[in-house]
Amino acid sequence: KGKKKATGTRGGDSLRTARPPLPHPNLSAGDRRGARPPPPGGLPLLLAMALQGKKLINNPDDVVTEFIEGLVETYPGLQYLDGFPEIKVVLRADAVGGAYDKVAVISGGGSGHEPAHAGFVGPGMLTAAVSGDVFASPPVDSILAAIRAVTGTMGCLLIIKNYTGDRLNFGLAAEQAKSEGYKIEMVIVGDDCALPPPRGIAGRRGLAGTILVHKVAGAAADAGLSLADVAAEAKHASEAVGTMGVALSVCTLPGQVTSDRLGPEQIELGLGIHGEPGAAVVELQTVDVVVEHVLKQILSQETQYLPITRGSNAVLLINGLGATPVMELMIAARKAVPELQLEYGIAVDRVYTGTFMTSLDMAGLSITIMRSDENILQRLDAPTKAPAWPVGSEGNRPPAKFPVAVPPSPSMKDDEILSERQELSKQGCMLEAAIEAAAKELIDLKDNLNDWDSKVGDGDCGTTMYRGATAILEDMKTRYHLNDAAGTVNEIGSTIRKVMGGTSGILYDILCKAAYASLKQNKNITAYEWADALEASIAAVSKYGGARAGYRTMLDALIPASTVLKQSLLKLGMIR
């Protein structure tokens, strides 16, 4: 059903497979295109290769360093420490050399969650991000290298997600940095609301809510606050945030096989961003049902993970897990906002929808709610140049709906009819006669037009024209102000578009709209103005339809007609 199947991550059942061999040297160029010799491992290895997840990569071992190289090539405000492959650190180009005069905010963890964490490095957010290998905590030496590179006299705040490897490695690096004279504080984010309250030492997992903590801490540091104050704001934010994810597939690690852990009609509630088991595997539901369940879990009064009650204010973050289209994320946002407001009585101050913290190519989303106050909103709205932070998300939210503007043209509303028979002027009578004659001619030609069209097309041209002509005659009785030539042409276009449909209806309406625009500029409409209007109509149809003379379209009839009309007027002395 289109769902991607993928493998678990930190387990031991994933197989690393050999890379596809180069074409056999004894094959000709033609043979190479059509055949490939069996790999050295024979049929079992060939089968493993077929199951390997498709990736646009080179060597699977180089994906992190090559990602970092591409990132800094894309964003000139970023640099990386020259310590590949052991040290993988992205940092602000303006914050190196030990001269940084504000609190440095550093985060990091295993790779595979891009754009987190490196994508959130920039003024107003992170000062540096430390990357480990895919789903592996960065080594202590890498963390120390980041601290030494960007930490000045104001000190450094480390923000990490609640995973054992990150706690240990960042913790040891922090202690080592303190022994070297650096001022260090650490905030650990555990915002997962999917699982029951933990009884052991592991605690709740860190998820996408960490990004909001990054933003709060980064803005506080950028404002010049002390290390203690920046750490206090980050800790306050970390205690006011809750997240839950839903996966349609498990991710596939670079160079590893694709797993069938989730069936085509299954989703997993609370699946971790490293593929850790979630709360339950259930049948695929509509997004509205999924959003309702996730919000209910995050706001559960039983677990009391999130200290938020009816009448509170909140920030909402809808996060794609790697392979979820923006369309699906926006559909989830459209459900989540009114659900929070109407069902839970929570005012939504800000909405951030996009891809913030992923799990490689996992299909699915996570929803994050953060209790907001004036200070948190100020930090979230503060400017930042971090490339992955959403642009234009700051500020108060106006009403979502705005009324459709009434068109400025004299077109009548669909339900408006003329209350009484018009007293027609001489020109109005001439226009009525011309419209009636043209419409009746089209009606009489219905069968011939169908016959001619059947030789080159689908044989319905006459039927389509008949439908348009009869509708024009009907609307002329009650809807057209025939004394207003320009307005009548405009209304004819509206009639045609409604009853003819398809491409032809749109083209004829464009023709009429262009004629209307040309005619309405003149109070006294003569044959000369009609000729100009036809010329303008032809130009509009050509512009938007893309056709020209000789393309065997309606223009091959209209262009000669316009030429003959102008020539006839010239002979009669009626053209300027």
Short mmCIF file of N, CA and C in Angstrom, two decimals, residues 221-364:
data_model
loop_
_atom_site.label_atom_id
_atom_site.label_comp_id
_atom_site.label_asym_id
_atom_site.label_seq_id
_atom_site.Cartn_x
_atom_site.Cartn_y
_atom_site.Cartn_z
N ALA A 221 20.71 32.85 25.65
CA ALA A 221 22.16 33.08 25.57
C ALA A 221 22.46 34.28 24.68
N ASP A 222 21.73 34.38 23.57
CA ASP A 222 21.96 35.49 22.64
C ASP A 222 21.60 36.83 23.27
N ALA A 223 20.68 36.79 24.25
CA ALA A 223 20.29 38.02 24.95
C ALA A 223 21.32 38.44 26.00
N GLY A 224 22.35 37.62 26.20
CA GLY A 224 23.42 37.99 27.12
C GLY A 224 23.24 37.51 28.54
N LEU A 225 22.31 36.59 28.78
CA LEU A 225 22.09 36.09 30.13
C LEU A 225 23.29 35.27 30.61
N SER A 226 23.38 35.13 31.92
CA SER A 226 24.46 34.34 32.52
C SER A 226 24.21 32.85 32.29
N LEU A 227 25.25 32.04 32.54
CA LEU A 227 25.13 30.59 32.37
C LEU A 227 24.03 30.04 33.27
N ALA A 228 23.97 30.49 34.50
CA ALA A 228 22.95 29.99 35.42
C ALA A 228 21.55 30.32 34.94
N ASP A 229 21.37 31.52 34.42
CA ASP A 229 20.04 31.92 33.94
C ASP A 229 19.66 31.20 32.66
N VAL A 230 20.62 31.02 31.74
CA VAL A 230 20.33 30.28 30.51
C VAL A 230 19.96 28.84 30.84
N ALA A 231 20.72 28.22 31.75
CA ALA A 231 20.42 26.84 32.15
C ALA A 231 19.05 26.75 32.83
N ALA A 232 18.70 27.76 33.63
CA ALA A 232 17.41 27.75 34.31
C ALA A 232 16.26 27.84 33.30
N GLU A 233 16.41 28.69 32.30
CA GLU A 233 15.35 28.80 31.29
C GLU A 233 15.23 27.51 30.48
N ALA A 234 16.36 26.90 30.15
CA ALA A 234 16.33 25.65 29.39
C ALA A 234 15.67 24.54 30.22
N LYS A 235 15.99 24.48 31.50
CA LYS A 235 15.40 23.45 32.37
C LYS A 235 13.90 23.68 32.51
N HIS A 236 13.50 24.93 32.68
CA HIS A 236 12.07 25.24 32.77
C HIS A 236 11.35 24.80 31.50
N ALA A 237 11.93 25.07 30.34
CA ALA A 237 11.32 24.67 29.08
C ALA A 237 11.25 23.15 28.96
N SER A 238 12.32 22.45 29.40
CA SER A 238 12.35 20.99 29.28
C SER A 238 11.30 20.33 30.16
N GLU A 239 10.92 20.99 31.24
CA GLU A 239 9.91 20.43 32.15
C GLU A 239 8.49 20.77 31.72
N ALA A 240 8.36 21.57 30.67
CA ALA A 240 7.03 22.01 30.23
C ALA A 240 6.69 21.48 28.85
N VAL A 241 7.36 20.39 28.42
CA VAL A 241 7.18 19.91 27.05
C VAL A 241 6.91 18.41 27.05
N GLY A 242 6.04 17.99 26.15
CA GLY A 242 5.71 16.57 25.99
C GLY A 242 5.57 16.22 24.53
N THR A 243 5.98 15.01 24.17
CA THR A 243 6.00 14.57 22.76
C THR A 243 5.56 13.11 22.67
N MET A 244 4.90 12.79 21.56
CA MET A 244 4.62 11.39 21.24
C MET A 244 4.69 11.21 19.74
N GLY A 245 5.28 10.10 19.31
CA GLY A 245 5.42 9.83 17.89
C GLY A 245 4.57 8.66 17.44
N VAL A 246 4.27 8.64 16.14
CA VAL A 246 3.54 7.55 15.50
C VAL A 246 4.27 7.21 14.21
N ALA A 247 4.61 5.94 14.03
CA ALA A 247 5.40 5.53 12.86
C ALA A 247 4.57 4.64 11.94
N LEU A 248 4.68 4.92 10.63
CA LEU A 248 4.08 4.05 9.64
C LEU A 248 5.09 3.01 9.14
N SER A 249 6.36 3.29 9.38
CA SER A 249 7.42 2.34 9.01
C SER A 249 8.57 2.52 9.97
N VAL A 250 9.43 1.52 10.03
CA VAL A 250 10.67 1.63 10.79
C VAL A 250 11.73 2.10 9.82
N CYS A 251 12.74 2.78 10.33
CA CYS A 251 13.76 3.34 9.45
C CYS A 251 14.73 2.26 8.96
N THR A 252 15.41 2.58 7.86
CA THR A 252 16.42 1.71 7.29
C THR A 252 17.77 2.37 7.40
N LEU A 253 18.70 1.74 8.11
CA LEU A 253 20.03 2.31 8.26
C LEU A 253 20.82 2.19 6.97
N PRO A 254 21.71 3.14 6.69
CA PRO A 254 22.53 3.06 5.48
C PRO A 254 23.30 1.75 5.42
N GLY A 255 23.17 1.04 4.30
CA GLY A 255 23.90 -0.19 4.09
C GLY A 255 23.27 -1.40 4.73
N GLN A 256 22.10 -1.27 5.35
CA GLN A 256 21.46 -2.41 5.99
C GLN A 256 20.19 -2.79 5.26
N VAL A 257 19.68 -3.97 5.59
CA VAL A 257 18.52 -4.50 4.89
C VAL A 257 17.24 -3.86 5.41
N THR A 258 16.22 -3.94 4.60
CA THR A 258 14.92 -3.40 4.97
C THR A 258 14.12 -4.45 5.73
N SER A 259 13.52 -4.04 6.83
CA SER A 259 12.79 -4.97 7.70
C SER A 259 11.30 -4.95 7.39
N ASP A 260 10.62 -6.03 7.73
CA ASP A 260 9.16 -6.09 7.57
C ASP A 260 8.47 -6.09 8.94
N ARG A 261 9.09 -5.37 9.87
CA ARG A 261 8.56 -5.34 11.23
C ARG A 261 7.12 -4.84 11.28
N LEU A 262 6.80 -3.83 10.49
CA LEU A 262 5.43 -3.32 10.44
C LEU A 262 4.79 -3.74 9.12
N GLY A 263 3.60 -4.31 9.20
CA GLY A 263 2.89 -4.70 7.99
C GLY A 263 2.34 -3.51 7.25
N PRO A 264 1.85 -3.73 6.03
CA PRO A 264 1.37 -2.61 5.20
C PRO A 264 0.16 -1.89 5.78
N GLU A 265 -0.58 -2.51 6.69
CA GLU A 265 -1.76 -1.87 7.28
C GLU A 265 -1.57 -1.62 8.77
N GLN A 266 -0.30 -1.52 9.21
CA GLN A 266 -0.03 -1.32 10.63
C GLN A 266 0.73 -0.03 10.88
N ILE A 267 0.52 0.54 12.06
CA ILE A 267 1.31 1.67 12.54
C ILE A 267 1.74 1.36 13.97
N GLU A 268 2.80 2.01 14.42
CA GLU A 268 3.27 1.79 15.78
C GLU A 268 3.18 3.09 16.56
N LEU A 269 2.49 3.04 17.67
CA LEU A 269 2.33 4.21 18.53
C LEU A 269 3.52 4.29 19.49
N GLY A 270 4.18 5.45 19.51
CA GLY A 270 5.25 5.65 20.46
C GLY A 270 6.57 5.04 20.06
N LEU A 271 6.75 4.68 18.79
CA LEU A 271 8.03 4.14 18.33
C LEU A 271 9.12 5.18 18.54
N GLY A 272 10.28 4.75 19.05
CA GLY A 272 11.36 5.68 19.32
C GLY A 272 12.07 6.12 18.06
N ILE A 273 12.84 7.21 18.16
CA ILE A 273 13.52 7.75 16.99
C ILE A 273 14.75 6.95 16.59
N HIS A 274 15.07 5.89 17.35
CA HIS A 274 16.12 4.96 16.94
C HIS A 274 15.51 3.61 16.60
N GLY A 275 14.19 3.56 16.48
CA GLY A 275 13.52 2.31 16.20
C GLY A 275 13.18 1.52 17.44
N GLU A 276 13.33 2.11 18.64
CA GLU A 276 12.99 1.39 19.85
C GLU A 276 11.49 1.08 19.87
N PRO A 277 11.10 -0.04 20.47
CA PRO A 277 9.68 -0.41 20.49
C PRO A 277 8.83 0.67 21.13
N GLY A 278 7.62 0.80 20.62
CA GLY A 278 6.70 1.78 21.15
C GLY A 278 5.70 1.15 22.11
N ALA A 279 4.57 1.84 22.25
CA ALA A 279 3.56 1.38 23.20
C ALA A 279 2.70 0.26 22.61
N ALA A 280 2.41 0.34 21.31
CA ALA A 280 1.52 -0.66 20.71
C ALA A 280 1.60 -0.59 19.19
N VAL A 281 1.38 -1.73 18.55
CA VAL A 281 1.21 -1.80 17.10
C VAL A 281 -0.28 -1.96 16.83
N VAL A 282 -0.85 -1.06 16.02
CA VAL A 282 -2.28 -1.07 15.77
C VAL A 282 -2.54 -0.97 14.28
N GLU A 283 -3.78 -1.17 13.91
CA GLU A 283 -4.17 -1.04 12.51
C GLU A 283 -4.11 0.43 12.08
N LEU A 284 -3.80 0.66 10.82
CA LEU A 284 -3.72 2.01 10.27
C LEU A 284 -5.05 2.73 10.42
N GLN A 285 -5.01 3.95 10.93
CA GLN A 285 -6.20 4.76 11.15
C GLN A 285 -6.09 6.06 10.35
N THR A 286 -7.18 6.81 10.27
CA THR A 286 -7.12 8.12 9.64
C THR A 286 -6.30 9.06 10.51
N VAL A 287 -5.77 10.11 9.92
CA VAL A 287 -4.91 11.01 10.67
C VAL A 287 -5.68 11.71 11.79
N ASP A 288 -6.96 11.99 11.60
CA ASP A 288 -7.73 12.63 12.66
C ASP A 288 -7.80 11.75 13.91
N VAL A 289 -8.01 10.45 13.70
CA VAL A 289 -8.06 9.51 14.83
C VAL A 289 -6.70 9.42 15.51
N VAL A 290 -5.63 9.39 14.70
CA VAL A 290 -4.27 9.31 15.25
C VAL A 290 -3.96 10.55 16.09
N VAL A 291 -4.28 11.72 15.56
CA VAL A 291 -4.00 12.96 16.28
C VAL A 291 -4.78 13.00 17.59
N GLU A 292 -6.03 12.61 17.57
CA GLU A 292 -6.83 12.59 18.80
C GLU A 292 -6.18 11.69 19.86
N HIS A 293 -5.72 10.52 19.44
CA HIS A 293 -5.11 9.59 20.39
C HIS A 293 -3.81 10.16 20.95
N VAL A 294 -2.98 10.74 20.10
CA VAL A 294 -1.68 11.27 20.54
C VAL A 294 -1.90 12.41 21.54
N LEU A 295 -2.80 13.32 21.23
CA LEU A 295 -3.05 14.43 22.14
C LEU A 295 -3.60 13.93 23.48
N LYS A 296 -4.47 12.95 23.43
CA LYS A 296 -5.01 12.39 24.66
C LYS A 296 -3.91 11.79 25.52
N GLN A 297 -2.94 11.15 24.87
CA GLN A 297 -1.84 10.52 25.61
C GLN A 297 -0.91 11.58 26.21
N ILE A 298 -0.58 12.60 25.42
CA ILE A 298 0.32 13.64 25.91
C ILE A 298 -0.30 14.39 27.09
N LEU A 299 -1.60 14.64 27.01
CA LEU A 299 -2.29 15.45 28.02
C LEU A 299 -2.93 14.60 29.12
N SER A 300 -2.58 13.32 29.18
CA SER A 300 -3.19 12.41 30.14
C SER A 300 -3.00 12.90 31.58
N GLN A 301 -4.08 12.91 32.32
CA GLN A 301 -4.01 13.29 33.73
C GLN A 301 -3.50 12.14 34.59
N GLU A 302 -3.50 10.93 34.03
CA GLU A 302 -2.99 9.79 34.79
C GLU A 302 -1.47 9.83 34.89
N THR A 303 -0.82 10.05 33.74
CA THR A 303 0.64 10.11 33.76
C THR A 303 1.16 11.46 34.25
N GLN A 304 0.37 12.51 33.96
CA GLN A 304 0.76 13.88 34.34
C GLN A 304 2.19 14.22 33.86
N TYR A 305 2.46 13.78 32.63
CA TYR A 305 3.76 14.09 32.04
C TYR A 305 3.90 15.58 31.75
N LEU A 306 2.80 16.19 31.33
CA LEU A 306 2.85 17.59 30.92
C LEU A 306 2.02 18.44 31.88
N PRO A 307 2.64 19.38 32.57
CA PRO A 307 1.90 20.20 33.55
C PRO A 307 1.09 21.28 32.87
N ILE A 308 -0.02 20.87 32.25
CA ILE A 308 -0.85 21.83 31.53
C ILE A 308 -2.31 21.48 31.77
N THR A 309 -3.13 22.48 31.97
CA THR A 309 -4.54 22.26 32.27
C THR A 309 -5.40 23.18 31.41
N ARG A 310 -6.69 22.94 31.47
CA ARG A 310 -7.64 23.77 30.73
C ARG A 310 -7.46 25.24 31.11
N GLY A 311 -7.44 26.10 30.10
CA GLY A 311 -7.21 27.52 30.32
C GLY A 311 -5.76 27.92 30.13
N SER A 312 -4.88 26.94 29.92
CA SER A 312 -3.46 27.24 29.72
C SER A 312 -3.20 27.63 28.27
N ASN A 313 -1.99 28.10 28.02
CA ASN A 313 -1.52 28.41 26.68
C ASN A 313 -0.43 27.43 26.31
N ALA A 314 -0.30 27.17 25.01
CA ALA A 314 0.67 26.17 24.58
C ALA A 314 1.23 26.50 23.21
N VAL A 315 2.35 25.86 22.93
CA VAL A 315 2.99 25.88 21.61
C VAL A 315 2.88 24.47 21.04
N LEU A 316 2.58 24.37 19.76
CA LEU A 316 2.39 23.08 19.10
C LEU A 316 3.46 22.89 18.04
N LEU A 317 4.08 21.71 18.04
CA LEU A 317 5.07 21.37 17.02
C LEU A 317 4.69 20.05 16.39
N ILE A 318 4.47 20.06 15.06
CA ILE A 318 4.18 18.85 14.29
C ILE A 318 5.45 18.52 13.52
N ASN A 319 6.03 17.37 13.80
CA ASN A 319 7.35 17.01 13.27
C ASN A 319 7.28 15.77 12.39
N GLY A 320 7.81 15.88 11.17
CA GLY A 320 7.92 14.72 10.29
C GLY A 320 9.11 13.87 10.67
N LEU A 321 8.96 12.55 10.60
CA LEU A 321 10.01 11.65 11.04
C LEU A 321 11.00 11.27 9.94
N GLY A 322 10.87 11.86 8.76
CA GLY A 322 11.87 11.63 7.72
C GLY A 322 11.30 11.36 6.35
N ALA A 323 10.17 10.66 6.26
CA ALA A 323 9.60 10.32 4.96
C ALA A 323 8.14 10.71 4.86
N THR A 324 7.74 11.69 5.65
CA THR A 324 6.34 12.12 5.66
C THR A 324 6.18 13.39 4.85
N PRO A 325 5.34 13.40 3.84
CA PRO A 325 5.15 14.60 3.02
C PRO A 325 4.61 15.77 3.84
N VAL A 326 4.96 16.97 3.42
CA VAL A 326 4.46 18.17 4.10
C VAL A 326 2.94 18.20 4.10
N MET A 327 2.34 17.72 3.04
CA MET A 327 0.87 17.71 2.98
C MET A 327 0.28 16.97 4.17
N GLU A 328 0.83 15.78 4.50
CA GLU A 328 0.30 14.99 5.60
C GLU A 328 0.54 15.68 6.95
N LEU A 329 1.68 16.35 7.09
CA LEU A 329 1.96 17.07 8.33
C LEU A 329 0.97 18.21 8.51
N MET A 330 0.67 18.92 7.43
CA MET A 330 -0.28 20.03 7.53
C MET A 330 -1.69 19.53 7.83
N ILE A 331 -2.05 18.37 7.30
CA ILE A 331 -3.36 17.79 7.61
C ILE A 331 -3.45 17.48 9.11
N ALA A 332 -2.35 16.99 9.67
CA ALA A 332 -2.32 16.72 11.11
C ALA A 332 -2.42 18.02 11.90
N ALA A 333 -1.73 19.07 11.45
CA ALA A 333 -1.78 20.36 12.15
C ALA A 333 -3.20 20.92 12.13
N ARG A 334 -3.86 20.76 11.00
CA ARG A 334 -5.21 21.30 10.87
C ARG A 334 -6.17 20.62 11.85
N LYS A 335 -5.90 19.39 12.23
CA LYS A 335 -6.73 18.70 13.22
C LYS A 335 -6.30 19.05 14.64
N ALA A 336 -4.99 19.14 14.87
CA ALA A 336 -4.47 19.29 16.23
C ALA A 336 -4.85 20.63 16.86
N VAL A 337 -4.81 21.71 16.08
CA VAL A 337 -5.07 23.04 16.65
C VAL A 337 -6.50 23.14 17.20
N PRO A 338 -7.54 22.88 16.42
CA PRO A 338 -8.89 22.98 17.01
C PRO A 338 -9.15 21.93 18.08
N GLU A 339 -8.50 20.78 17.97
CA GLU A 339 -8.68 19.75 19.01
C GLU A 339 -8.18 20.25 20.36
N LEU A 340 -7.01 20.89 20.35
CA LEU A 340 -6.48 21.45 21.59
C LEU A 340 -7.38 22.57 22.13
N GLN A 341 -7.85 23.41 21.23
CA GLN A 341 -8.61 24.57 21.67
C GLN A 341 -10.01 24.19 22.14
N LEU A 342 -10.70 23.34 21.38
CA LEU A 342 -12.10 23.05 21.68
C LEU A 342 -12.28 21.92 22.67
N GLU A 343 -11.47 20.87 22.55
CA GLU A 343 -11.64 19.71 23.42
C GLU A 343 -10.92 19.86 24.76
N TYR A 344 -9.79 20.56 24.75
CA TYR A 344 -8.98 20.64 25.98
C TYR A 344 -8.92 22.06 26.56
N GLY A 345 -9.48 23.03 25.86
CA GLY A 345 -9.50 24.39 26.37
C GLY A 345 -8.12 25.01 26.48
N ILE A 346 -7.22 24.65 25.57
CA ILE A 346 -5.85 25.15 25.58
C ILE A 346 -5.67 26.11 24.40
N ALA A 347 -5.26 27.33 24.69
CA ALA A 347 -5.02 28.32 23.64
C ALA A 347 -3.69 28.03 22.96
N VAL A 348 -3.68 27.93 21.65
CA VAL A 348 -2.47 27.62 20.89
C VAL A 348 -1.83 28.93 20.42
N ASP A 349 -0.67 29.25 20.99
CA ASP A 349 0.00 30.52 20.68
C ASP A 349 0.84 30.45 19.42
N ARG A 350 1.50 29.33 19.20
CA ARG A 350 2.38 29.18 18.02
C ARG A 350 2.23 27.77 17.49
N VAL A 351 2.39 27.62 16.18
CA VAL A 351 2.37 26.31 15.53
C VAL A 351 3.59 26.20 14.64
N TYR A 352 4.36 25.16 14.84
CA TYR A 352 5.53 24.89 14.01
C TYR A 352 5.30 23.53 13.34
N THR A 353 5.24 23.53 12.02
CA THR A 353 4.99 22.29 11.29
C THR A 353 6.09 22.09 10.26
N GLY A 354 6.74 20.95 10.30
CA GLY A 354 7.83 20.68 9.36
C GLY A 354 8.64 19.49 9.82
N THR A 355 9.86 19.43 9.32
CA THR A 355 10.76 18.32 9.66
C THR A 355 11.87 18.87 10.55
N PHE A 356 11.90 18.45 11.79
CA PHE A 356 12.84 18.99 12.78
C PHE A 356 13.77 17.92 13.32
N MET A 357 13.22 16.78 13.71
CA MET A 357 14.02 15.69 14.26
C MET A 357 13.50 14.38 13.67
N THR A 358 14.29 13.78 12.83
CA THR A 358 13.83 12.63 12.06
C THR A 358 14.45 11.33 12.58
N SER A 359 14.05 10.27 11.94
CA SER A 359 14.66 8.95 12.17
C SER A 359 14.95 8.36 10.80
N LEU A 360 15.97 8.98 10.13
CA LEU A 360 16.35 8.61 8.77
C LEU A 360 15.13 8.69 7.85
N ASP A 361 14.69 7.55 7.30
CA ASP A 361 13.59 7.56 6.33
C ASP A 361 12.30 7.02 6.91
N MET A 362 12.15 7.14 8.22
CA MET A 362 10.93 6.66 8.86
C MET A 362 9.73 7.49 8.40
N ALA A 363 8.65 6.81 8.07
CA ALA A 363 7.40 7.49 7.74
C ALA A 363 6.58 7.62 9.01
N GLY A 364 6.10 8.81 9.26
CA GLY A 364 5.31 9.05 10.46
C GLY A 364 5.51 10.46 10.96
#
